[in-house]
Amino acid sequence: MFASLEGRSVIVTGASKGIGRGIALGFGRARCRVWVVSRHLPQAAQVAGEIVAAGGTAQAFAADVTRQADMHAMAAAARDAFGTIDILCANAGIFPASPLASMTEADFDLVVGTNLKGTFLAVSACLPAMQARKRGRIILTSSITGPVTGYTGWSHYGASKAGQLGFMRTAAIELAPHGITVNAVLPGNIATEGLAGLGDDYIRSMEASVPMRRLGSVDDVANAALFFASDEAAYITGQSLVIDGGQILPESLAAMAPS
Ligand code: NAP
């Protein structure tokens, strides 16, 4: 039985849709106070409204994770409203495809700047509040792509997602004496608005390559984030949890043929 997270204050970046929305709704159901962050206030406000309509507490905030000033404003506003920041889910991310041969410096900078530098900026902005209370949970949304697998068109994305894990390991060591854990969820292919943008052929080929023969749901990822945020996970830090329906297990499609 897990202890209740009721009343904990949570910031979720990239929470206007997809996995971040699922994480925000999950923490809302757990009766946490949720700070719903994305660049577009109306979309973030819609998610905050869903949490409030279900009886929870939430507030929307417009911020870009690539801007340090935005991240500081986000942390300050959450601290003013909720008094503390107990949990940060650094989830905002983008995955535009770009083959290496035609990838521009701007393509690379945009993806790494959002996914990796954005993680650093969100984490560092929230640290003072967590260090002041000698307590905190930081949960990064990485991916199987990069840390475990590769995929044509996503060398910059894979670098950013593997980079998050390198960042996590040293951050976990530095922050352990402050009572702060840093862990990562590694989703496989999760049904989100962003993934839908990759097209039906991509979705079908992914479903076929997952032993469970379905894409993951945002709740599958939210449940893992809730676990890392739980009191029961207090002694776990610097670790990553793959949520992929077994996708990284088969050596080939033949490995999944019925026996
Ligand atoms: P999504 O549906 O496209 O949602 C992305 C979210 O990030 C939106 O809320 C978007 O809101 C926000 N965002 C993007 N750039 C931002 C920025 N610069 N500042 C603040 N917010 C920003 O994507 P998703 O599929 O849920 O992916 C979410 C995370 O999961 C990403 O880190 C992604 O790499 C990771 N992931 C996804 C999958 C998957 O299968 N879906 C698999 C592995 C990992 P605004 O546009 O309003 O800012």
CSV table of C-alpha atoms and ligand atoms in Angstrom, one decimal:
chain,number,residue,atom,x,y,z
A,1,MET,CA,0.0,0.0,0.0
A,2,PHE,CA,1.4,3.4,-1.0
A,3,ALA,CA,1.2,6.4,1.3
A,4,SER,CA,-0.9,9.3,0.0
A,5,LEU,CA,0.7,12.1,-1.9
A,6,GLU,CA,-2.2,14.4,-1.0
A,7,GLY,CA,-1.2,18.1,-0.8
A,8,ARG,CA,2.2,17.7,-2.4
A,9,SER,CA,3.0,20.5,-4.9
A,10,VAL,CA,4.0,19.3,-8.3
A,11,ILE,CA,5.3,21.2,-11.4
A,12,VAL,CA,4.8,19.4,-14.7
A,13,THR,CA,6.5,21.0,-17.8
A,14,GLY,CA,5.0,20.2,-21.2
A,15,ALA,CA,1.7,19.4,-19.5
A,16,SER,CA,-0.7,20.9,-22.1
A,17,LYS,CA,-1.0,17.6,-23.9
A,18,GLY,CA,0.4,14.1,-24.3
A,19,ILE,CA,2.5,12.5,-21.6
A,20,GLY,CA,2.7,15.7,-19.6
A,21,ARG,CA,-1.0,16.1,-19.5
A,22,GLY,CA,-1.3,12.4,-18.4
A,23,ILE,CA,1.2,13.0,-15.6
A,24,ALA,CA,-0.5,16.2,-14.5
A,25,LEU,CA,-3.9,14.4,-14.4
A,26,GLY,CA,-2.4,11.5,-12.5
A,27,PHE,CA,-0.9,13.8,-9.8
A,28,GLY,CA,-4.3,15.6,-9.8
A,29,ARG,CA,-6.1,12.3,-9.1
A,30,ALA,CA,-3.5,11.7,-6.3
A,31,ARG,CA,-4.8,15.0,-4.7
A,32,CYS,CA,-1.5,16.8,-5.3
A,33,ARG,CA,-1.5,20.6,-6.1
A,34,VAL,CA,-0.5,20.7,-9.8
A,35,TRP,CA,1.3,23.5,-11.7
A,36,VAL,CA,0.5,22.9,-15.3
A,37,VAL,CA,3.2,24.4,-17.6
A,38,SER,CA,3.5,24.8,-21.3
A,39,ARG,CA,4.2,27.7,-23.8
A,40,HIS,CA,0.5,28.1,-24.6
A,41,LEU,CA,-1.6,29.3,-21.6
A,42,PRO,CA,-5.1,28.4,-23.0
A,43,GLN,CA,-4.1,24.8,-23.6
A,44,ALA,CA,-2.4,24.6,-20.1
A,45,ALA,CA,-5.4,26.2,-18.6
A,46,GLN,CA,-7.7,23.5,-20.2
A,47,VAL,CA,-5.7,20.8,-18.4
A,48,ALA,CA,-5.7,22.7,-15.1
A,49,GLY,CA,-9.4,23.0,-15.6
A,50,GLU,CA,-9.8,19.3,-16.0
A,51,ILE,CA,-8.0,18.7,-12.7
A,52,VAL,CA,-10.1,21.2,-10.9
A,53,ALA,CA,-13.3,19.9,-12.4
A,54,ALA,CA,-12.4,16.5,-11.0
A,55,GLY,CA,-12.0,18.0,-7.5
A,56,GLY,CA,-8.3,18.6,-7.5
A,57,THR,CA,-6.1,21.7,-7.3
A,58,ALA,CA,-4.2,23.1,-10.3
A,59,GLN,CA,-3.0,26.2,-11.9
A,60,ALA,CA,-1.8,26.9,-15.4
A,61,PHE,CA,1.4,28.8,-16.2
A,62,ALA,CA,2.9,29.8,-19.6
A,63,ALA,CA,6.6,29.2,-19.8
A,64,ASP,CA,9.2,28.1,-22.4
A,65,VAL,CA,11.7,25.6,-21.0
A,66,THR,CA,14.4,26.9,-23.3
A,67,ARG,CA,14.3,30.3,-21.5
A,68,GLN,CA,16.0,30.6,-18.1
A,69,ALA,CA,13.9,33.6,-17.1
A,70,ASP,CA,10.7,31.6,-17.8
A,71,MET,CA,11.9,28.7,-15.6
A,72,HIS,CA,12.8,31.0,-12.7
A,73,ALA,CA,9.4,32.7,-13.1
A,74,MET,CA,7.7,29.3,-13.1
A,75,ALA,CA,9.4,28.2,-10.0
A,76,ALA,CA,8.8,31.5,-8.2
A,77,ALA,CA,5.1,31.5,-9.1
A,78,ALA,CA,4.6,27.9,-8.0
A,79,ARG,CA,6.5,28.6,-4.7
A,80,ASP,CA,4.4,31.7,-4.1
A,81,ALA,CA,1.1,29.9,-4.8
A,82,PHE,CA,1.9,26.6,-3.1
A,83,GLY,CA,4.6,27.5,-0.6
A,84,THR,CA,6.9,24.8,-1.8
A,85,ILE,CA,7.9,22.6,-4.7
A,86,ASP,CA,7.8,19.0,-3.7
A,87,ILE,CA,8.0,17.4,-7.1
A,88,LEU,CA,9.2,18.4,-10.6
A,89,CYS,CA,8.4,16.4,-13.6
A,90,ALA,CA,10.7,17.8,-16.4
A,91,ASN,CA,8.7,16.4,-19.3
A,92,ALA,CA,8.6,19.0,-22.0
A,93,GLY,CA,10.2,17.8,-25.2
A,94,ILE,CA,10.0,17.8,-29.0
A,95,PHE,CA,10.9,15.2,-31.6
A,96,PRO,CA,11.0,16.6,-35.1
A,97,ALA,CA,12.8,14.1,-37.4
A,98,SER,CA,15.8,15.1,-39.4
A,99,PRO,CA,18.2,12.8,-41.2
A,100,LEU,CA,21.8,13.4,-40.2
A,101,ALA,CA,23.0,14.2,-43.7
A,102,SER,CA,20.6,17.2,-44.0
A,103,MET,CA,20.5,18.2,-40.3
A,104,THR,CA,21.3,21.8,-39.7
A,105,GLU,CA,22.9,23.4,-36.7
A,106,ALA,CA,19.6,25.0,-36.0
A,107,ASP,CA,17.8,21.6,-36.1
A,108,PHE,CA,20.3,20.2,-33.6
A,109,ASP,CA,20.2,23.2,-31.3
A,110,LEU,CA,16.4,23.3,-31.2
A,111,VAL,CA,16.1,19.7,-30.1
A,112,VAL,CA,19.0,19.6,-27.7
A,113,GLY,CA,18.1,23.1,-26.4
A,114,THR,CA,14.6,22.0,-25.6
A,115,ASN,CA,15.0,18.5,-24.4
A,116,LEU,CA,18.4,18.6,-22.6
A,117,LYS,CA,19.1,22.2,-21.8
A,118,GLY,CA,15.4,22.7,-21.0
A,119,THR,CA,15.8,19.8,-18.4
A,120,PHE,CA,18.7,21.6,-16.8
A,121,LEU,CA,16.9,24.9,-16.7
A,122,ALA,CA,13.8,23.5,-15.2
A,123,VAL,CA,15.7,21.5,-12.6
A,124,SER,CA,18.1,24.3,-11.6
A,125,ALA,CA,15.2,26.8,-11.2
A,126,CYS,CA,13.3,24.4,-8.8
A,127,LEU,CA,16.4,23.4,-6.7
A,128,PRO,CA,16.4,26.3,-4.2
A,129,ALA,CA,12.9,25.5,-3.1
A,130,MET,CA,13.7,21.8,-2.7
A,131,GLN,CA,17.0,22.4,-1.0
A,132,ALA,CA,15.4,24.8,1.5
A,133,ARG,CA,13.1,22.0,2.6
A,134,LYS,CA,15.7,19.3,2.3
A,135,ARG,CA,13.2,17.3,0.3
A,136,GLY,CA,12.3,16.9,-3.4
A,137,ARG,CA,11.6,14.5,-6.2
A,138,ILE,CA,12.7,15.2,-9.7
A,139,ILE,CA,11.4,13.0,-12.5
A,140,LEU,CA,12.7,13.4,-16.0
A,141,THR,CA,10.9,12.2,-19.1
A,142,SER,CA,13.6,10.6,-21.3
A,143,SER,CA,12.9,7.9,-23.9
A,144,ILE,CA,14.1,4.5,-25.0
A,145,THR,CA,15.4,6.3,-28.2
A,146,GLY,CA,18.9,7.3,-27.4
A,147,PRO,CA,19.5,5.6,-24.0
A,148,VAL,CA,18.7,2.2,-25.4
A,149,THR,CA,17.8,2.3,-29.1
A,150,GLY,CA,18.3,4.3,-32.2
A,151,TYR,CA,16.0,5.4,-35.0
A,152,THR,CA,16.8,7.0,-38.4
A,153,GLY,CA,16.1,10.7,-38.3
A,154,TRP,CA,16.5,11.1,-34.5
A,155,SER,CA,20.3,11.4,-33.9
A,156,HIS,CA,19.8,14.8,-32.2
A,157,TYR,CA,16.8,13.6,-30.3
A,158,GLY,CA,18.6,10.4,-29.2
A,159,ALA,CA,21.6,12.5,-28.0
A,160,SER,CA,19.3,14.8,-26.0
A,161,LYS,CA,17.5,11.8,-24.4
A,162,ALA,CA,20.7,10.0,-23.5
A,163,GLY,CA,22.1,13.3,-22.3
A,164,GLN,CA,19.3,13.6,-19.8
A,165,LEU,CA,20.4,10.3,-18.2
A,166,GLY,CA,24.0,11.5,-18.0
A,167,PHE,CA,22.8,14.7,-16.4
A,168,MET,CA,20.6,12.7,-14.0
A,169,ARG,CA,23.3,10.5,-12.7
A,170,THR,CA,25.6,13.3,-11.5
A,171,ALA,CA,22.6,15.4,-10.3
A,172,ALA,CA,21.4,12.4,-8.3
A,173,ILE,CA,24.8,12.2,-6.5
A,174,GLU,CA,25.0,16.0,-5.9
A,175,LEU,CA,21.4,16.2,-4.6
A,176,ALA,CA,21.2,13.1,-2.5
A,177,PRO,CA,22.6,14.8,0.6
A,178,HIS,CA,19.8,17.4,0.2
A,179,GLY,CA,17.1,14.7,0.4
A,180,ILE,CA,16.3,15.1,-3.3
A,181,THR,CA,16.0,12.1,-5.7
A,182,VAL,CA,16.4,12.4,-9.5
A,183,ASN,CA,15.0,9.6,-11.6
A,184,ALA,CA,13.8,9.1,-15.2
A,185,VAL,CA,11.0,7.5,-17.0
A,186,LEU,CA,11.9,6.0,-20.5
A,187,PRO,CA,8.7,5.7,-22.5
A,188,GLY,CA,8.6,3.6,-25.6
A,189,ASN,CA,5.9,4.5,-28.1
A,190,ILE,CA,3.0,6.2,-26.2
A,191,ALA,CA,-0.2,7.4,-27.8
A,192,THR,CA,0.0,11.2,-27.7
A,193,GLU,CA,-0.8,14.1,-30.0
A,194,GLY,CA,2.9,14.4,-30.7
A,195,LEU,CA,3.3,10.8,-31.7
A,196,ALA,CA,0.1,11.0,-33.9
A,197,GLY,CA,1.9,13.7,-35.8
A,198,LEU,CA,4.4,11.1,-37.1
A,199,GLY,CA,1.6,9.5,-39.2
A,200,ASP,CA,-0.4,6.2,-39.4
A,201,ASP,CA,2.4,4.2,-41.0
A,202,TYR,CA,4.7,5.0,-38.1
A,203,ILE,CA,2.0,4.1,-35.6
A,204,ARG,CA,1.2,0.8,-37.3
A,205,SER,CA,4.9,-0.3,-37.5
A,206,MET,CA,5.4,0.6,-33.9
A,207,GLU,CA,2.4,-1.4,-32.7
A,208,ALA,CA,3.7,-4.4,-34.7
A,209,SER,CA,7.1,-4.1,-33.0
A,210,VAL,CA,5.8,-4.1,-29.4
A,211,PRO,CA,5.4,-7.5,-27.8
A,212,MET,CA,2.2,-6.3,-26.2
A,213,ARG,CA,1.0,-5.3,-29.6
A,214,ARG,CA,-0.3,-1.8,-28.5
A,215,LEU,CA,1.1,1.6,-28.0
A,216,GLY,CA,1.4,2.7,-24.4
A,217,SER,CA,-1.0,5.1,-22.8
A,218,VAL,CA,-0.1,8.3,-21.0
A,219,ASP,CA,-1.4,6.7,-17.8
A,220,ASP,CA,1.2,4.0,-18.1
A,221,VAL,CA,3.9,6.7,-17.9
A,222,ALA,CA,2.1,8.7,-15.2
A,223,ASN,CA,2.0,5.6,-13.0
A,224,ALA,CA,5.7,5.3,-13.2
A,225,ALA,CA,6.2,9.0,-12.4
A,226,LEU,CA,3.8,8.6,-9.4
A,227,PHE,CA,6.0,5.7,-8.2
A,228,PHE,CA,9.2,7.7,-8.3
A,229,ALA,CA,7.4,10.5,-6.4
A,230,SER,CA,6.1,8.2,-3.7
A,231,ASP,CA,7.5,8.0,-0.2
A,232,GLU,CA,8.1,4.3,-0.9
A,233,ALA,CA,10.7,5.2,-3.6
A,234,ALA,CA,12.7,7.4,-1.2
A,235,TYR,CA,15.8,5.3,-1.5
A,236,ILE,CA,15.8,5.1,-5.3
A,237,THR,CA,17.8,7.8,-7.1
A,238,GLY,CA,19.7,8.1,-10.4
A,239,GLN,CA,17.6,5.2,-11.9
A,240,SER,CA,15.6,4.9,-15.1
A,241,LEU,CA,12.4,2.9,-15.7
A,242,VAL,CA,11.5,1.7,-19.2
A,243,ILE,CA,7.8,1.8,-20.0
A,244,ASP,CA,7.5,0.2,-23.4
A,245,GLY,CA,5.3,-2.9,-23.5
A,246,GLY,CA,8.5,-4.9,-24.0
A,247,GLN,CA,9.5,-3.1,-27.2
A,248,ILE,CA,13.3,-3.1,-26.5
A,249,LEU,CA,13.3,-6.9,-25.8
A,250,PRO,CA,13.1,-8.6,-29.2
A,251,GLU,CA,16.2,-9.0,-31.3
A,252,SER,CA,14.1,-8.9,-34.5
A,253,LEU,CA,10.5,-9.2,-35.7
A,254,ALA,CA,11.1,-12.9,-36.1
A,255,ALA,CA,11.9,-13.0,-32.3
A,256,MET,CA,8.2,-12.2,-31.8
A,257,ALA,CA,6.8,-14.9,-34.1
A,258,PRO,CA,4.3,-17.2,-32.4
A,259,SER,CA,6.1,-20.4,-31.3
B,1,NAP,P1,3.5,16.2,-27.3
B,1,NAP,O1,2.2,15.5,-27.3
B,1,NAP,O2,4.0,16.8,-28.5
B,1,NAP,O3,3.5,17.2,-26.1
B,1,NAP,C1,4.7,18.0,-25.8
B,1,NAP,C2,4.4,18.9,-24.7
B,1,NAP,O4,5.6,19.7,-24.5
B,1,NAP,C3,3.3,19.9,-25.0
B,1,NAP,O5,2.6,20.2,-23.7
B,1,NAP,C4,4.1,21.2,-25.4
B,1,NAP,O6,3.3,22.3,-25.1
B,1,NAP,C5,5.3,21.1,-24.5
B,1,NAP,N1,6.5,21.8,-25.0
B,1,NAP,C6,7.1,21.6,-26.2
B,1,NAP,N2,8.2,22.5,-26.3
B,1,NAP,C7,8.2,23.2,-25.1
B,1,NAP,C8,8.9,24.3,-24.6
B,1,NAP,N3,10.0,24.8,-25.3
B,1,NAP,N4,8.6,24.8,-23.4
B,1,NAP,C9,7.6,24.3,-22.7
B,1,NAP,N5,6.8,23.3,-23.1
B,1,NAP,C10,7.1,22.8,-24.3
B,1,NAP,O7,4.7,15.2,-26.8
B,1,NAP,P2,4.7,13.8,-26.0
B,1,NAP,O8,4.6,12.7,-26.9
B,1,NAP,O9,3.7,13.9,-24.9
B,1,NAP,O10,6.2,13.8,-25.4
B,1,NAP,C11,6.4,14.4,-24.1
B,1,NAP,C12,7.7,13.9,-23.6
B,1,NAP,O11,7.8,12.5,-23.7
B,1,NAP,C13,8.9,14.5,-24.5
B,1,NAP,O12,10.0,14.7,-23.7
B,1,NAP,C14,9.2,13.3,-25.4
B,1,NAP,O13,10.6,13.3,-25.8
B,1,NAP,C15,8.9,12.1,-24.4
B,1,NAP,N6,8.7,10.9,-25.1
B,1,NAP,C16,7.5,10.7,-25.8
B,1,NAP,C17,7.3,9.4,-26.4
B,1,NAP,C18,6.0,9.1,-27.1
B,1,NAP,O14,5.9,8.0,-27.6
B,1,NAP,N7,5.0,10.0,-27.2
B,1,NAP,C19,8.2,8.4,-26.3
B,1,NAP,C20,9.4,8.6,-25.6
B,1,NAP,C21,9.6,9.9,-24.9
B,1,NAP,P3,3.3,23.7,-25.8
B,1,NAP,O15,3.4,23.4,-27.3
B,1,NAP,O16,2.1,24.4,-25.4
B,1,NAP,O17,4.5,24.4,-25.3
